[in-house]
Every structure is written in C-alpha cells, then in structure tokens.
Short mmCIF file of C-alpha atoms in Angstrom, two decimals:
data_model
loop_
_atom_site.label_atom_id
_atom_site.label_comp_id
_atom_site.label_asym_id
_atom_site.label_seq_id
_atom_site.Cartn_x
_atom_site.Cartn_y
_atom_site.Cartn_z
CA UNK Z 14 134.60 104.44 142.81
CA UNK Z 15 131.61 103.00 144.55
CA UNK Z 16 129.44 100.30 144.12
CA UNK Z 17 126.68 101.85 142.92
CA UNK Z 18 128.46 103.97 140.57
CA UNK Z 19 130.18 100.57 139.23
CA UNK Z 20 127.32 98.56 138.91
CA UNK Z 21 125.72 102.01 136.99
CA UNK Z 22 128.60 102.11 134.88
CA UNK Z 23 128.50 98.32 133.78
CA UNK Z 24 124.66 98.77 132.90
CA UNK Z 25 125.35 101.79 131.07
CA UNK Z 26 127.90 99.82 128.47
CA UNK Z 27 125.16 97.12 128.45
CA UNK Z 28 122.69 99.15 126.95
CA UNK Z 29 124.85 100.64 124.67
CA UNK Z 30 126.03 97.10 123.53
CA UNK Z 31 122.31 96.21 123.03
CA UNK Z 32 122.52 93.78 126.21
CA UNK Z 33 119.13 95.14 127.85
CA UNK Z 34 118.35 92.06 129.76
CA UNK Z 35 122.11 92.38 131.14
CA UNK Z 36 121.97 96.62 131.79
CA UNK Z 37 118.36 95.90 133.47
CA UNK Z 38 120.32 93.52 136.18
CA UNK Z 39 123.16 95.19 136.49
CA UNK Z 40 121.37 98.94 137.41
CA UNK Z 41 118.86 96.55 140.00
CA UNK Z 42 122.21 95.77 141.00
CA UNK Z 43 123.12 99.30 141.31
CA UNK Z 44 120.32 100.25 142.94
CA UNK Z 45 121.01 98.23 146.11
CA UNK Z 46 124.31 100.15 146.96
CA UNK Z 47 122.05 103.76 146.33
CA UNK Z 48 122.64 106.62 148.71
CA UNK Z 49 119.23 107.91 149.85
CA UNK Z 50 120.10 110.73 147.39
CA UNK Z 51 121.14 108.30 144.15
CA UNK Z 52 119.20 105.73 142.08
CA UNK Z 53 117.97 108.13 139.38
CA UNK Z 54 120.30 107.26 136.60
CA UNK Z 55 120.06 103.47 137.43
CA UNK Z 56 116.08 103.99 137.16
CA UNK Z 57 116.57 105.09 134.12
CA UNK Z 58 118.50 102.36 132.18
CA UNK Z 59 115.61 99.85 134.10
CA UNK Z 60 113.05 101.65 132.44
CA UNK Z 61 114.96 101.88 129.32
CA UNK Z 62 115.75 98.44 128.95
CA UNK Z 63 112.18 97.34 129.95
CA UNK Z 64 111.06 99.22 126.44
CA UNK Z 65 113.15 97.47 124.71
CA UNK Z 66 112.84 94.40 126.22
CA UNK Z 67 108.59 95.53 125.30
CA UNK Z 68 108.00 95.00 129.15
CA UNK Z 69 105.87 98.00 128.26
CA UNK Z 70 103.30 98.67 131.29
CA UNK Z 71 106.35 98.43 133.70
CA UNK Z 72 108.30 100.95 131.61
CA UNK Z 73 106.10 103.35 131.74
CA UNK Z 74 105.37 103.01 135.23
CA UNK Z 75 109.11 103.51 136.04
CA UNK Z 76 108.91 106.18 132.80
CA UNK Z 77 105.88 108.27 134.97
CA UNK Z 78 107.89 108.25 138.10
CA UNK Z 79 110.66 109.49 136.43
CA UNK Z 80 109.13 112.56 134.81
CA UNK Z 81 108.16 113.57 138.09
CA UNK Z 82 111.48 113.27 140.08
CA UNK Z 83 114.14 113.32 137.10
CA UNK Z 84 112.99 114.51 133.80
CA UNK Z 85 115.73 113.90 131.57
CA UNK Z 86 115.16 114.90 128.06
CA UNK Z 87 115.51 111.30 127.08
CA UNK Z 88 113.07 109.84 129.63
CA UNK Z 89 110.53 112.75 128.61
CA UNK Z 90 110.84 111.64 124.70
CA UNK Z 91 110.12 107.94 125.57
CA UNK Z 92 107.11 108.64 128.12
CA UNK Z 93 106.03 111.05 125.87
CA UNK Z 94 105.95 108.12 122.68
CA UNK Z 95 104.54 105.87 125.06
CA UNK Z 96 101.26 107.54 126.20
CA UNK Z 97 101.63 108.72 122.21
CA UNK Z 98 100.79 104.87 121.15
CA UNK Z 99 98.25 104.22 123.57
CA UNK Z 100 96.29 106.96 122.16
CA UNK Z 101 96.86 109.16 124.93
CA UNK Z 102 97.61 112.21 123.00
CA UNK Z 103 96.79 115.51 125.18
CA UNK Z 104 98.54 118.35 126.35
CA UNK Z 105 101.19 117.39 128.97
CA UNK Z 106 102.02 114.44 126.19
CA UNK Z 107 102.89 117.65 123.46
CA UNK Z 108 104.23 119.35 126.15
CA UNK Z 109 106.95 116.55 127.17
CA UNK Z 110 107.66 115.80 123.56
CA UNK Z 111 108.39 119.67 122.94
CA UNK Z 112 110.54 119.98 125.96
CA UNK Z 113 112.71 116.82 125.28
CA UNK Z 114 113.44 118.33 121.45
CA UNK Z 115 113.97 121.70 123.15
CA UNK Z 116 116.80 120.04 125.22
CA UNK Z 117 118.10 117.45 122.97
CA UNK Z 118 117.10 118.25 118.94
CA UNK Z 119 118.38 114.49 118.57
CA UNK Z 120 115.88 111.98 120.37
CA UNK Z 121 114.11 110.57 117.66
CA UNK Z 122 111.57 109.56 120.02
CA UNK Z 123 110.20 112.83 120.62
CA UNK Z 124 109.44 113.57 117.15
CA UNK Z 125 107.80 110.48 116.61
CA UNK Z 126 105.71 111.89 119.78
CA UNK Z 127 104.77 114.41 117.99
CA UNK Z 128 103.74 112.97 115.10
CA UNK Z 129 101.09 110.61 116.72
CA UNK Z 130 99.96 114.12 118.29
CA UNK Z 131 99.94 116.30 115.27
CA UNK Z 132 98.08 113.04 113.42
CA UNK Z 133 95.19 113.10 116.57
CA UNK Z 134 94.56 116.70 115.98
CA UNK Z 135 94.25 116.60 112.07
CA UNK Z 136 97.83 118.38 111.90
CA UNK Z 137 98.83 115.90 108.77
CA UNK Z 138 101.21 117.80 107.21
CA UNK Z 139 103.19 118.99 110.28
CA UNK Z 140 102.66 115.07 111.23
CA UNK Z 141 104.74 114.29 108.62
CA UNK Z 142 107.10 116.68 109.16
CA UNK Z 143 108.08 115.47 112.51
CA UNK Z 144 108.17 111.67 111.34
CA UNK Z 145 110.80 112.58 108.49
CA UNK Z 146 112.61 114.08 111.00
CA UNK Z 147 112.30 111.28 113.86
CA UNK Z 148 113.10 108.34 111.06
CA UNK Z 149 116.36 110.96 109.87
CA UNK Z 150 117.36 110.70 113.64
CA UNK Z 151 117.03 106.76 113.64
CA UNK Z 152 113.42 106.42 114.47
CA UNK Z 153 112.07 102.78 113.15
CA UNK Z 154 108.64 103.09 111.46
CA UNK Z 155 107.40 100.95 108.69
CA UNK Z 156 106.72 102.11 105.07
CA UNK Z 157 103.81 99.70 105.38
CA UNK Z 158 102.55 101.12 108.57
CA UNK Z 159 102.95 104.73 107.11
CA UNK Z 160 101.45 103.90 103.82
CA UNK Z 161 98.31 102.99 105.51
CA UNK Z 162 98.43 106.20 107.43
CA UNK Z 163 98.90 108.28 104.70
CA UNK Z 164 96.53 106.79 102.49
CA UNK Z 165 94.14 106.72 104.96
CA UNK Z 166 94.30 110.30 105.72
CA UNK Z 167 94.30 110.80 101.61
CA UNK Z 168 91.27 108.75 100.96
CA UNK Z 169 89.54 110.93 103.90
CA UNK Z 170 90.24 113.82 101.85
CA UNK Z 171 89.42 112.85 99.03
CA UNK Z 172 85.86 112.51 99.84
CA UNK Z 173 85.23 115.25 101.09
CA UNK Z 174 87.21 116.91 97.95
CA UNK Z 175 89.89 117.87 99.44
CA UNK Z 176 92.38 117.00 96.74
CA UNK Z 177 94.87 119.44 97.12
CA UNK Z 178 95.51 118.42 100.89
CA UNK Z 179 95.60 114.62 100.36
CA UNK Z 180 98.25 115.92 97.32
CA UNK Z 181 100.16 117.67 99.45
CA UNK Z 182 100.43 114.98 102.04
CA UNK Z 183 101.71 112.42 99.63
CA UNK Z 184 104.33 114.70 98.27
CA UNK Z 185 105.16 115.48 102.27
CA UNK Z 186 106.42 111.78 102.04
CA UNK Z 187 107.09 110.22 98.56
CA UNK Z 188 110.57 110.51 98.51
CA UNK Z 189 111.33 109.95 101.92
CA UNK Z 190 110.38 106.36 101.57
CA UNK Z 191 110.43 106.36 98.40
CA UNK Z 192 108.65 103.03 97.47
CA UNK Z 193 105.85 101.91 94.62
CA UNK Z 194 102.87 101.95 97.22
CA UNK Z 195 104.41 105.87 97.70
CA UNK Z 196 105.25 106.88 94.27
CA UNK Z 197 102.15 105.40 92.52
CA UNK Z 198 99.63 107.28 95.13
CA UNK Z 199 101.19 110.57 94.63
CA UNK Z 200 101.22 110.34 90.69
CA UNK Z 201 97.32 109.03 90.88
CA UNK Z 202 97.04 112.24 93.23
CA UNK Z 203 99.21 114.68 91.05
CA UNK Z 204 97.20 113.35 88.09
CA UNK Z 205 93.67 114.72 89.89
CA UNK Z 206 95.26 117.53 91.20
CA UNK Z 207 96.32 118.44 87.11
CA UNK Z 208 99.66 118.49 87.52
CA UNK Z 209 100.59 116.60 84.92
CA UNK Z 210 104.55 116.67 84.56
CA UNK Z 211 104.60 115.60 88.20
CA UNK Z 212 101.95 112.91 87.82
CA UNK Z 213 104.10 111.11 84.32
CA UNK Z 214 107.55 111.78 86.07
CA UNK Z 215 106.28 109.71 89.37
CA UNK Z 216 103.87 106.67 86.68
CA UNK Z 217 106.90 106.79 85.04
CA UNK Z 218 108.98 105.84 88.47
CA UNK Z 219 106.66 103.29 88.79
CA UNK Z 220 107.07 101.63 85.65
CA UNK Z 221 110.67 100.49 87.35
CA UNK Z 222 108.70 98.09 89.83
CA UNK Z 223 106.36 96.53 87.34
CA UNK Z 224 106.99 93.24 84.91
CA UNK Z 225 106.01 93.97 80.87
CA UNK Z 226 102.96 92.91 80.17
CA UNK Z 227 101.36 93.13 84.20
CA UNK Z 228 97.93 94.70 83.97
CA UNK Z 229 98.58 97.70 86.25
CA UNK Z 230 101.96 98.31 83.83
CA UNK Z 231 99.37 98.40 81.56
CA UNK Z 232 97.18 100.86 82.89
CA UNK Z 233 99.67 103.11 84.13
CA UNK Z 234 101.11 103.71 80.33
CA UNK Z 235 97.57 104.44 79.38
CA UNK Z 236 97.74 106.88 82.43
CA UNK Z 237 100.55 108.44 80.95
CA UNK Z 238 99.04 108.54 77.39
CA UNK Z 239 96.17 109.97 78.81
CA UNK Z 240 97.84 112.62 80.53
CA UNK Z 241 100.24 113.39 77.21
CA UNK Z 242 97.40 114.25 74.60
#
C-alpha cells in the first residue's frame, strides 16, 4: 500500500469516527505523497471536514474546485447546500442538487438543497417535500427554524387570502415535527379553511401541551366549542 493511500485511509476512518480536525491532517498528510494523477479523494475529506469543522469559506473553495475536476455526488450535495444558504439559489445550484439525488437518493444534503431552492422560487409545498425527505435521511434542521419558515410563508398567504395554500403547507409538515407551535397553526388554519373535524382533532392535540386553567387552554376549548355548535 502506499503512502498516500495510507494516510487516505486513516482520514477516511477519522471522519467516520467524527474526528474532523484529525481526518483534515491526516488527508494534508496524504496529499504530500500524491501522484500527479491522485489527491482527489484526500481533497475531499479536507473539504468535508472543513464544513464540519464550519471553516465554511475554505470549504467551499475546496467544494468549487472539486465540482469542476471530481464531482462526486456527495461533494455536489454539499456545494450545492452551501451556495443554497448563502442565498445563492440559481440554476447550476438546482442543477447540482438534482444530479447528486440522481446518483445517490441518500445525501440528505441535496434535498435540503433543494428545499432552500424550491422556498426562493415560491415552490412551498414541493419545499417541504424535499425537507421531510432530507431530515428522513438525517438532515439536522430545527423545528424552531422551520416553524418560522412555515409560518412565515402562511401569514404571507394569508393576506393575500390565500387560505387554502397556507392550509396546505401546514398540513405538508404538522406531523413531521409534530410539535404545539405545528399542531396549533394547522388547527387555527383548518378552522378558517372550515374543516372542522381536522381543526378539533389537532386543538384537541394541543390541549396535551397546555396546564388547566392557562389562558390559551382556555381559548382553545372555546375554539372547539365554537367549532361544535
């Protein structure tokens, strides 16, 4: 075995151990036995580890480079998230996204991707979509930072009377995280949108969070009341 392939192969266990700062030296380390025709795979792990070590302008230097000389599904899902979350949501972003899920249906990455892209151009419930099926594949994203997504998108909708939209875009989610900021939006939306078995069955979820006697306990059995005569 050679040294590069040695040093590779010890930064590749790293970084599936969770060692980043350790698989980042070792595939440096790597580097400097390279053939002129190696150093992909250790450029790789480098710019790998660098996003998780948040060393995020280097990454996707190394992450830009890559896509041009060795697109490897997984290095086209990350660059792809990266310009994603800087905003930088145009075509050859949706295109790298698409092509790393076309190759590898698992990177989680790549449907986060395309959620930030399908969110830019008003897409919400195909946004959605894609972040159920990022966060199924491991993906970490916040109920908080989705619930202000969601209801931001809802509340846009909403004023311009668009209630069956923002209703469908809450139910996209509800159960998927599955939470009171969730469940209490979607029966406040199912309750405007008259659907009222859906809107008690989710105020009645929400009960479950709330102490006796609290205010909005309160107001959601009047809700309920409301909805029953």
């Amino acid at each position: 075995m050679s040294h590069y392939s040695l040093h590779l192969d010890r930064s590749q266990d790293f970084y599936d151990e969770g060692n980043y700062s350790a698989a980042k030296a070792a595939a440096e380390k790597a580097l400097t036995y390279a053939m002129p025709d190696e150093g992909n795979d250790a450029r790789r792990i480098i710019a790998l580890s660098l996003r998780k070590l948040e060393c995020n302008d280097e990454a996707l230097e190394m992450m830009c480079k890559l896509v041009e000389t060795d697109p490897t599904p997984e290095i086209c899902a990350e660059y792809a998230l990266m310009c994603a979350e800087r905003g930088h949501c145009d075509e050859n972003c949706r295109h790298l996204a698409q092509r790393a899920i076309e190759e590898d249906p698992d990177l989680s990455s790549a449907y986060i991707a395309m959620f930030w892209n399908d969110a830019e151009s008003g897409d919400y419930i195909e946004a959605l979509h894609n972040l159920k099926k990022g966060m199924l594949r491991g993906a970490e994203f916040s109920d908080t930072r989705a619930f202000e997504i969601v209801r931001s998108w809802c509340q846009e909708l909403c004023n311009q009377n668009e209630h069956a939209l923002a209703f469908k875009i809450s139910e996209a989610v509800v159960d998927l995280f599955n939470n009171f900021d969730f469940i209490i939006l979607h029966a406040r939306l199912a309750e405007v949108n008259n659907e009222p078995r859906i809107a008690v069955s989710y105020y009645k979820r929400a009960l479950a969070y709330l102490r006796q006697g609290s205010s909005l306990r309160i107001e959601i059995l009047e809700a309920i009341a409301r909805i029953a005569i």
